[in-house]
Amino acid sequence: MNFSNNKILVWAPYRGNVGTIDAVINYAAIFADIGLQPIFVELCDEWSTVPEIKDKYEIRSLTKSRMCKKIGKTNLLRRRDFFIYSFLRLFKLRQVISEINPKFVFGFLGLVQLLVASKNSNLRVFGSIQGYPRFLNSKIKKNFYIQIEDKIRKYLWKKTYSRLNSICCMTPSTAEKLKVFLQKPAIFVPNPLFDGVSETMQNFSAEMPVDYILIGRFSYQKRFDIGLTFFKKIKLLFPESKLHIFGDVSLKDIQSLNVLSDSEVGEAITLHGFRKDLWSYMKTNLNAVHIIASEWEDPGHAILEGLNHRVPTLFININSNYMDFYNHYGISSFNYLNNISMDEMNKLIFEASSLERTRIIQENLCKIFYKSHVCKIVSNLLNV
């Protein structure tokens, strides 16, 4: 097939282990499947290190200097250096966009920069909002600096996002809120997270001690304090229970929350760090129940991955923004603030691990995030 007039420029500058990476890999495959030629424009070297991208698609970098390619690789400045650097490369981004002259532009992160750089073009630019905008979130704790930062973001979004051909959001509720905020239509377009039904379905036994799971980097959003508070109640009922934490979390982080004593942390908690093979490891080594304690998600890649692997899942922060989304699909939930008895806990585990329940959730919810389903949406969106 001749792709010469079917180029789609992909822009998604990132640092760290973010869920957007897998989604963009699958989006690129979808673009190729519908007859487009994905060309990645990277800020530094973020996509040149991803085999699924560098081995299949053309990549254009905005940075030649080896030293500058390292910007944002540490979290010392919470990657704000990477964010600032992206604005310093606007002229180069504008130049590269002009050179590629794509039929479509699809951005996932750094949309303000993309829209500024493409301002005077007639290109069709689509934006996927990868997460719930912090400035719309009234629950987050905001110091003075973050309040100023959010005001700047709100201003930039209002000034630039109106130029998007389509604003794609990962949940219907976020689409509705952005529609009101931007005074522009926004639509629900799920991320293509899965090829289909998972082949590594979890093996859970209610007769064995339970390994409780928390996933994510240490941040207020993930509310590890809630997860630990709930686990402490479980530990009193079932002393043999263990808690496994996957993600960028240290022993010092856990101790700083002052929920468990040092001896309890040492005896009951295992820190695994970030694991690419999380779900296969879990299937082989753990009798897992996934605890969801986040303050907000949109809708949460790790949550959906667990459900697609049919991992028993308990939602314990029932006032969080994502509960409206998940409650439609019959998930198991409990208010972590409430006391719980042994019988109630056993009932929760029984419900969450029901093969029929996990199957229904997988079939009704997870299929929305299958590549085949998203492919149809994207094809209609781009009209190709």
GROMACS .gro file of C-alpha atoms in nm:
model
  384
    1MET     CA    1   0.000   0.000   0.000
    2ASN     CA    2   0.125   0.349  -0.084
    3PHE     CA    3   0.137   0.550   0.239
    4SER     CA    4   0.281   0.867   0.085
    5ASN     CA    5  -0.035   1.072   0.139
    6ASN     CA    6  -0.152   0.902   0.456
    7LYS     CA    7   0.096   1.017   0.718
    8ILE     CA    8  -0.023   1.062   1.076
    9LEU     CA    9   0.207   1.246   1.312
   10VAL     CA   10   0.206   1.104   1.667
   11TRP     CA   11   0.309   1.332   1.955
   12ALA     CA   12   0.328   1.200   2.311
   13PRO     CA   13   0.630   1.328   2.507
   14TYR     CA   14   0.666   1.144   2.837
   15ARG     CA   15   0.903   1.042   3.113
   16GLY     CA   16   0.871   0.751   3.358
   17ASN     CA   17   0.654   0.442   3.355
   18VAL     CA   18   0.321   0.587   3.247
   19GLY     CA   19   0.018   0.389   3.132
   20THR     CA   20  -0.001   0.598   2.815
   21ILE     CA   21   0.298   0.411   2.667
   22ASP     CA   22   0.107   0.087   2.602
   23ALA     CA   23  -0.196   0.279   2.479
   24VAL     CA   24   0.011   0.473   2.224
   25ILE     CA   25   0.180   0.152   2.105
   26ASN     CA   26  -0.166   0.009   2.036
   27TYR     CA   27  -0.289   0.333   1.879
   28ALA     CA   28   0.006   0.320   1.636
   29ALA     CA   29  -0.092  -0.035   1.538
   30ILE     CA   30  -0.451   0.083   1.482
   31PHE     CA   31  -0.334   0.373   1.265
   32ALA     CA   32  -0.131   0.130   1.054
   33ASP     CA   33  -0.422  -0.115   1.033
   34ILE     CA   34  -0.653   0.152   0.888
   35GLY     CA   35  -0.402   0.246   0.619
   36LEU     CA   36  -0.210   0.532   0.779
   37GLN     CA   37   0.164   0.574   0.821
   38PRO     CA   38   0.249   0.665   1.184
   39ILE     CA   39   0.546   0.899   1.224
   40PHE     CA   40   0.652   0.965   1.583
   41VAL     CA   41   0.792   1.300   1.684
   42GLU     CA   42   0.972   1.272   2.016
   43LEU     CA   43   1.097   1.551   2.238
   44CYS     CA   44   1.415   1.376   2.351
   45ASP     CA   45   1.457   1.000   2.313
   46GLU     CA   46   1.141   0.867   2.477
   47TRP     CA   47   1.014   0.659   2.184
   48SER     CA   48   1.356   0.555   2.051
   49THR     CA   49   1.388   0.333   2.357
   50VAL     CA   50   1.057   0.150   2.299
   51PRO     CA   51   1.116  -0.157   2.076
   52GLU     CA   52   0.752  -0.178   1.964
   53ILE     CA   53   0.790   0.172   1.817
   54LYS     CA   54   1.151   0.207   1.704
   55ASP     CA   55   1.147  -0.126   1.518
   56LYS     CA   56   0.829  -0.045   1.321
   57TYR     CA   57   0.785   0.327   1.267
   58GLU     CA   58   0.977   0.635   1.165
   59ILE     CA   59   1.083   0.856   1.458
   60ARG     CA   60   1.190   1.220   1.439
   61SER     CA   61   1.360   1.366   1.746
   62LEU     CA   62   1.358   1.733   1.840
   63THR     CA   63   1.684   1.689   2.032
   64LYS     CA   64   2.032   1.600   1.903
   65SER     CA   65   2.241   1.676   2.212
   66ARG     CA   66   2.313   1.369   2.424
   67MET     CA   67   2.305   1.583   2.736
   68CYS     CA   68   1.965   1.730   2.653
   69LYS     CA   69   1.828   1.385   2.579
   70LYS     CA   70   1.870   1.313   2.952
   71ILE     CA   71   1.635   1.594   3.057
   72GLY     CA   72   1.353   1.467   3.280
   73LYS     CA   73   1.502   1.120   3.336
   74THR     CA   74   1.528   1.185   3.708
   75ASN     CA   75   1.229   1.291   3.915
   76LEU     CA   76   1.431   1.551   4.105
   77LEU     CA   77   1.222   1.838   3.968
   78ARG     CA   78   0.910   1.620   3.926
   79ARG     CA   79   0.992   1.629   3.553
   80ARG     CA   80   0.906   1.997   3.531
   81ASP     CA   81   1.241   2.040   3.353
   82PHE     CA   82   1.105   1.813   3.078
   83PHE     CA   83   0.786   2.020   3.062
   84ILE     CA   84   0.977   2.351   3.036
   85TYR     CA   85   1.217   2.206   2.780
   86SER     CA   86   0.922   2.110   2.557
   87PHE     CA   87   0.835   2.480   2.522
   88LEU     CA   88   1.195   2.562   2.435
   89ARG     CA   89   1.169   2.325   2.137
   90LEU     CA   90   0.849   2.476   1.994
   91PHE     CA   91   1.027   2.626   1.692
   92LYS     CA   92   1.185   2.290   1.609
   93LEU     CA   93   0.851   2.114   1.656
   94ARG     CA   94   0.685   2.359   1.417
   95GLN     CA   95   0.964   2.297   1.165
   96VAL     CA   96   0.932   1.918   1.185
   97ILE     CA   97   0.552   1.931   1.152
   98SER     CA   98   0.595   2.140   0.836
   99GLU     CA   99   0.853   1.897   0.695
  100ILE     CA  100   0.637   1.591   0.757
  101ASN     CA  101   0.319   1.766   0.636
  102PRO     CA  102   0.094   1.487   0.769
  103LYS     CA  103  -0.267   1.423   0.682
  104PHE     CA  104  -0.352   1.397   1.053
  105VAL     CA  105  -0.188   1.488   1.383
  106PHE     CA  106  -0.275   1.289   1.696
  107GLY     CA  107  -0.148   1.406   2.033
  108PHE     CA  108  -0.168   1.227   2.366
  109LEU     CA  109   0.053   1.434   2.596
  110GLY     CA  110   0.194   1.786   2.566
  111LEU     CA  111  -0.109   1.901   2.368
  112VAL     CA  112  -0.060   2.272   2.443
  113GLN     CA  113   0.286   2.261   2.287
  114LEU     CA  114   0.155   2.069   1.987
  115LEU     CA  115  -0.128   2.317   1.929
  116VAL     CA  116   0.100   2.620   1.962
  117ALA     CA  117   0.346   2.468   1.714
  118SER     CA  118   0.072   2.386   1.460
  119LYS     CA  119  -0.121   2.709   1.509
  120ASN     CA  120  -0.086   2.852   1.159
  121SER     CA  121  -0.142   2.526   0.974
  122ASN     CA  122  -0.458   2.376   0.832
  123LEU     CA  123  -0.382   2.035   0.979
  124ARG     CA  124  -0.649   1.822   1.142
  125VAL     CA  125  -0.529   1.785   1.500
  126PHE     CA  126  -0.685   1.535   1.741
  127GLY     CA  127  -0.612   1.524   2.112
  128SER     CA  128  -0.653   1.236   2.357
  129ILE     CA  129  -0.673   1.354   2.719
  130GLN     CA  130  -0.464   1.098   2.906
  131GLY     CA  131  -0.598   1.135   3.256
  132TYR     CA  132  -0.824   1.352   3.466
  133PRO     CA  133  -0.705   1.717   3.444
  134ARG     CA  134  -0.563   1.819   3.779
  135PHE     CA  135  -0.708   2.170   3.763
  136LEU     CA  136  -1.060   2.022   3.750
  137ASN     CA  137  -0.992   1.810   4.056
  138SER     CA  138  -1.113   1.969   4.379
  139LYS     CA  139  -0.997   1.672   4.589
  140ILE     CA  140  -0.625   1.710   4.535
  141LYS     CA  141  -0.416   1.886   4.799
  142LYS     CA  142  -0.271   2.198   4.633
  143ASN     CA  143   0.005   2.415   4.771
  144PHE     CA  144   0.055   2.769   4.647
  145TYR     CA  145   0.289   2.663   4.366
  146ILE     CA  146   0.045   2.400   4.233
  147GLN     CA  147  -0.242   2.649   4.248
  148ILE     CA  148  -0.042   2.891   4.031
  149GLU     CA  149   0.057   2.608   3.798
  150ASP     CA  150  -0.306   2.501   3.762
  151LYS     CA  151  -0.417   2.856   3.679
  152ILE     CA  152  -0.157   2.868   3.404
  153ARG     CA  153  -0.270   2.529   3.268
  154LYS     CA  154  -0.635   2.637   3.269
  155TYR     CA  155  -0.546   2.951   3.075
  156LEU     CA  156  -0.336   2.759   2.820
  157TRP     CA  157  -0.604   2.490   2.773
  158LYS     CA  158  -0.874   2.749   2.709
  159LYS     CA  159  -0.652   2.937   2.465
  160THR     CA  160  -0.538   2.633   2.265
  161TYR     CA  161  -0.770   2.332   2.298
  162SER     CA  162  -1.047   2.502   2.102
  163ARG     CA  163  -0.835   2.435   1.791
  164LEU     CA  164  -0.857   2.058   1.830
  165ASN     CA  165  -1.073   1.883   1.571
  166SER     CA  166  -1.181   1.638   1.840
  167ILE     CA  167  -1.121   1.621   2.214
  168CYS     CA  168  -1.106   1.254   2.310
  169CYS     CA  169  -1.149   1.156   2.675
  170MET     CA  170  -1.103   0.820   2.844
  171THR     CA  171  -1.431   0.830   3.040
  172PRO     CA  172  -1.773   0.981   2.962
  173SER     CA  173  -1.768   1.189   3.281
  174THR     CA  174  -1.440   1.359   3.190
  175ALA     CA  175  -1.575   1.429   2.842
  176GLU     CA  176  -1.879   1.598   2.995
  177LYS     CA  177  -1.671   1.810   3.234
  178LEU     CA  178  -1.431   1.922   2.963
  179LYS     CA  179  -1.724   2.002   2.735
  180VAL     CA  180  -1.848   2.247   2.999
  181PHE     CA  181  -1.501   2.385   3.079
  182LEU     CA  182  -1.387   2.435   2.718
  183GLN     CA  183  -1.731   2.513   2.574
  184LYS     CA  184  -1.649   2.266   2.298
  185PRO     CA  185  -1.774   1.912   2.229
  186ALA     CA  186  -1.568   1.632   2.384
  187ILE     CA  187  -1.619   1.262   2.322
  188PHE     CA  188  -1.549   0.935   2.499
  189VAL     CA  189  -1.277   0.739   2.315
  190PRO     CA  190  -1.133   0.457   2.530
  191ASN     CA  191  -0.765   0.376   2.516
  192PRO     CA  192  -0.686   0.054   2.323
  193LEU     CA  193  -0.534  -0.139   2.613
  194PHE     CA  194  -0.585  -0.503   2.518
  195ASP     CA  195  -0.561  -0.732   2.216
  196GLY     CA  196  -0.856  -0.923   2.355
  197VAL     CA  197  -0.939  -1.166   2.635
  198SER     CA  198  -0.636  -1.221   2.859
  199GLU     CA  199  -0.466  -1.558   2.837
  200THR     CA  200  -0.328  -1.529   3.191
  201MET     CA  201  -0.644  -1.551   3.399
  202GLN     CA  202  -0.562  -1.543   3.769
  203ASN     CA  203  -0.597  -1.858   3.976
  204PHE     CA  204  -0.758  -1.758   4.306
  205SER     CA  205  -0.843  -1.988   4.596
  206ALA     CA  206  -1.058  -1.870   4.886
  207GLU     CA  207  -0.913  -2.159   5.090
  208MET     CA  208  -0.562  -2.009   5.088
  209PRO     CA  209  -0.421  -1.699   5.261
  210VAL     CA  210  -0.484  -1.390   5.051
  211ASP     CA  211  -0.212  -1.173   4.899
  212TYR     CA  212  -0.352  -0.819   4.881
  213ILE     CA  213  -0.218  -0.598   4.605
  214LEU     CA  214  -0.162  -0.222   4.570
  215ILE     CA  215  -0.030  -0.084   4.241
  216GLY     CA  216   0.111   0.260   4.155
  217ARG     CA  217   0.378   0.513   4.236
  218PHE     CA  218   0.378   0.679   4.575
  219SER     CA  219   0.154   0.986   4.540
  220TYR     CA  220  -0.151   1.141   4.700
  221GLN     CA  221  -0.360   1.023   4.405
  222LYS     CA  222  -0.299   0.655   4.483
  223ARG     CA  223  -0.391   0.701   4.852
  224PHE     CA  224  -0.164   0.436   4.997
  225ASP     CA  225  -0.274   0.558   5.339
  226ILE     CA  226  -0.626   0.430   5.263
  227GLY     CA  227  -0.492   0.101   5.130
  228LEU     CA  228  -0.279   0.049   5.440
  229THR     CA  229  -0.564   0.145   5.674
  230PHE     CA  230  -0.788  -0.115   5.511
  231PHE     CA  231  -0.513  -0.376   5.518
  232LYS     CA  232  -0.455  -0.314   5.889
  233LYS     CA  233  -0.821  -0.406   5.954
  234ILE     CA  234  -0.781  -0.720   5.743
  235LYS     CA  235  -0.464  -0.815   5.928
  236LEU     CA  236  -0.650  -0.811   6.259
  237LEU     CA  237  -0.903  -1.058   6.118
  238PHE     CA  238  -0.661  -1.272   5.915
  239PRO     CA  239  -0.309  -1.247   6.063
  240GLU     CA  240  -0.158  -1.457   5.781
  241SER     CA  241  -0.256  -1.199   5.514
  242LYS     CA  242   0.021  -1.027   5.318
  243LEU     CA  243   0.032  -0.698   5.125
  244HIS     CA  244   0.231  -0.671   4.802
  245ILE     CA  245   0.304  -0.328   4.654
  246PHE     CA  246   0.403  -0.289   4.290
  247GLY     CA  247   0.534   0.047   4.171
  248ASP     CA  248   0.772   0.325   4.263
  249VAL     CA  249   0.728   0.299   4.641
  250SER     CA  250   0.999   0.279   4.907
  251LEU     CA  251   1.001   0.152   5.264
  252LYS     CA  252   1.053   0.510   5.377
  253ASP     CA  253   0.736   0.613   5.189
  254ILE     CA  254   0.530   0.349   5.367
  255GLN     CA  255   0.671   0.437   5.707
  256SER     CA  256   0.603   0.808   5.650
  257LEU     CA  257   0.227   0.738   5.649
  258ASN     CA  258   0.237   0.615   6.011
  259VAL     CA  259  -0.040   0.361   5.956
  260LEU     CA  260   0.153   0.043   6.039
  261SER     CA  261   0.434  -0.006   6.288
  262ASP     CA  262   0.784  -0.081   6.159
  263SER     CA  263   0.749  -0.442   6.270
  264GLU     CA  264   0.414  -0.476   6.089
  265VAL     CA  265   0.564  -0.328   5.773
  266GLY     CA  266   0.863  -0.561   5.788
  267GLU     CA  267   0.654  -0.871   5.853
  268ALA     CA  268   0.354  -0.819   5.626
  269ILE     CA  269   0.457  -0.599   5.331
  270THR     CA  270   0.666  -0.682   5.025
  271LEU     CA  271   0.779  -0.403   4.793
  272HIS     CA  272   0.830  -0.527   4.438
  273GLY     CA  273   0.901  -0.202   4.256
  274PHE     CA  274   0.796  -0.168   3.892
  275ARG     CA  275   0.753  -0.500   3.709
  276LYS     CA  276   0.679  -0.537   3.339
  277ASP     CA  277   0.563  -0.894   3.404
  278LEU     CA  278   0.329  -0.794   3.685
  279TRP     CA  279   0.028  -1.006   3.589
  280SER     CA  280   0.214  -1.321   3.492
  281TYR     CA  281   0.420  -1.292   3.812
  282MET     CA  282   0.101  -1.249   4.012
  283LYS     CA  283  -0.058  -1.555   3.852
  284THR     CA  284   0.244  -1.774   3.925
  285ASN     CA  285   0.334  -1.654   4.273
  286LEU     CA  286   0.037  -1.491   4.447
  287ASN     CA  287  -0.320  -1.564   4.555
  288ALA     CA  288  -0.408  -1.208   4.466
  289VAL     CA  289  -0.686  -0.963   4.547
  290HIS     CA  290  -0.637  -0.616   4.399
  291ILE     CA  291  -0.725  -0.325   4.630
  292ILE     CA  292  -0.829   0.001   4.462
  293ALA     CA  293  -0.783   0.299   4.695
  294SER     CA  294  -0.708   0.585   4.452
  295GLU     CA  295  -0.858   0.928   4.510
  296TRP     CA  296  -0.916   0.966   4.136
  297GLU     CA  297  -0.857   0.772   3.815
  298ASP     CA  298  -0.960   0.819   3.454
  299PRO     CA  299  -1.040   0.531   3.443
  300GLY     CA  300  -0.713   0.368   3.564
  301HIS     CA  301  -0.508   0.141   3.337
  302ALA     CA  302  -0.392  -0.089   3.618
  303ILE     CA  303  -0.751  -0.135   3.736
  304LEU     CA  304  -0.864  -0.236   3.387
  305GLU     CA  305  -0.564  -0.463   3.335
  306GLY     CA  306  -0.643  -0.646   3.657
  307LEU     CA  307  -1.009  -0.686   3.560
  308ASN     CA  308  -0.914  -0.814   3.215
  309HIS     CA  309  -0.691  -1.073   3.384
  310ARG     CA  310  -0.992  -1.153   3.604
  311VAL     CA  311  -0.809  -1.064   3.926
  312PRO     CA  312  -1.053  -1.033   4.219
  313THR     CA  313  -1.079  -0.659   4.276
  314LEU     CA  314  -1.206  -0.457   4.574
  315PHE     CA  315  -1.287  -0.085   4.543
  316ILE     CA  316  -1.254   0.068   4.890
  317ASN     CA  317  -1.257   0.445   4.825
  318ILE     CA  318  -1.626   0.465   4.738
  319ASN     CA  319  -1.642   0.846   4.710
  320SER     CA  320  -1.380   0.864   4.437
  321ASN     CA  321  -1.455   1.008   4.093
  322TYR     CA  322  -1.428   0.676   3.904
  323MET     CA  323  -1.692   0.487   4.102
  324ASP     CA  324  -1.976   0.611   3.879
  325PHE     CA  325  -1.796   0.455   3.585
  326TYR     CA  326  -1.720   0.117   3.747
  327ASN     CA  327  -2.047   0.075   3.940
  328HIS     CA  328  -2.226   0.013   3.610
  329TYR     CA  329  -2.040  -0.318   3.576
  330GLY     CA  330  -2.110  -0.489   3.907
  331ILE     CA  331  -1.776  -0.440   4.080
  332SER     CA  332  -1.724  -0.523   4.451
  333SER     CA  333  -1.688  -0.225   4.682
  334PHE     CA  334  -1.660  -0.144   5.052
  335ASN     CA  335  -1.615   0.180   5.246
  336TYR     CA  336  -1.270   0.152   5.407
  337LEU     CA  337  -1.387   0.383   5.689
  338ASN     CA  338  -1.637   0.125   5.813
  339ASN     CA  339  -1.557  -0.154   6.053
  340ILE     CA  340  -1.565  -0.498   5.900
  341SER     CA  341  -1.621  -0.844   6.048
  342MET     CA  342  -1.465  -1.172   5.941
  343ASP     CA  343  -1.793  -1.284   5.783
  344GLU     CA  344  -1.827  -0.956   5.589
  345MET     CA  345  -1.471  -0.983   5.464
  346ASN     CA  346  -1.519  -1.342   5.354
  347LYS     CA  347  -1.836  -1.239   5.170
  348LEU     CA  348  -1.652  -0.956   4.992
  349ILE     CA  349  -1.376  -1.192   4.880
  350PHE     CA  350  -1.631  -1.452   4.770
  351GLU     CA  351  -1.817  -1.196   4.558
  352ALA     CA  352  -1.505  -1.038   4.409
  353SER     CA  353  -1.353  -1.375   4.316
  354SER     CA  354  -1.670  -1.526   4.168
  355LEU     CA  355  -1.577  -1.667   3.827
  356GLU     CA  356  -1.914  -1.562   3.691
  357ARG     CA  357  -1.870  -1.205   3.817
  358THR     CA  358  -1.515  -1.169   3.684
  359ARG     CA  359  -1.626  -1.313   3.349
  360ILE     CA  360  -1.918  -1.069   3.317
  361ILE     CA  361  -1.697  -0.772   3.408
  362GLN     CA  362  -1.439  -0.881   3.153
  363GLU     CA  363  -1.699  -0.927   2.879
  364ASN     CA  364  -1.900  -0.611   2.946
  365LEU     CA  365  -1.635  -0.363   3.062
  366CYS     CA  366  -1.293  -0.470   2.939
  367LYS     CA  367  -1.409  -0.530   2.583
  368ILE     CA  368  -1.464  -0.154   2.549
  369PHE     CA  369  -1.085  -0.120   2.572
  370TYR     CA  370  -1.004  -0.394   2.318
  371LYS     CA  371  -0.809  -0.280   2.012
  372SER     CA  372  -1.075  -0.412   1.774
  373HIS     CA  373  -1.343  -0.196   1.941
  374VAL     CA  374  -1.128   0.119   1.956
  375CYS     CA  375  -1.019   0.066   1.595
  376LYS     CA  376  -1.379   0.113   1.477
  377ILE     CA  377  -1.413   0.433   1.681
  378VAL     CA  378  -1.084   0.579   1.555
  379SER     CA  379  -1.162   0.487   1.194
  380ASN     CA  380  -1.494   0.672   1.216
  381LEU     CA  381  -1.331   0.963   1.398
  382LEU     CA  382  -1.069   1.014   1.128
  383ASN     CA  383  -1.315   0.919   0.853
  384VAL     CA  384  -1.076   0.677   0.685
   0.00000   0.00000   0.00000
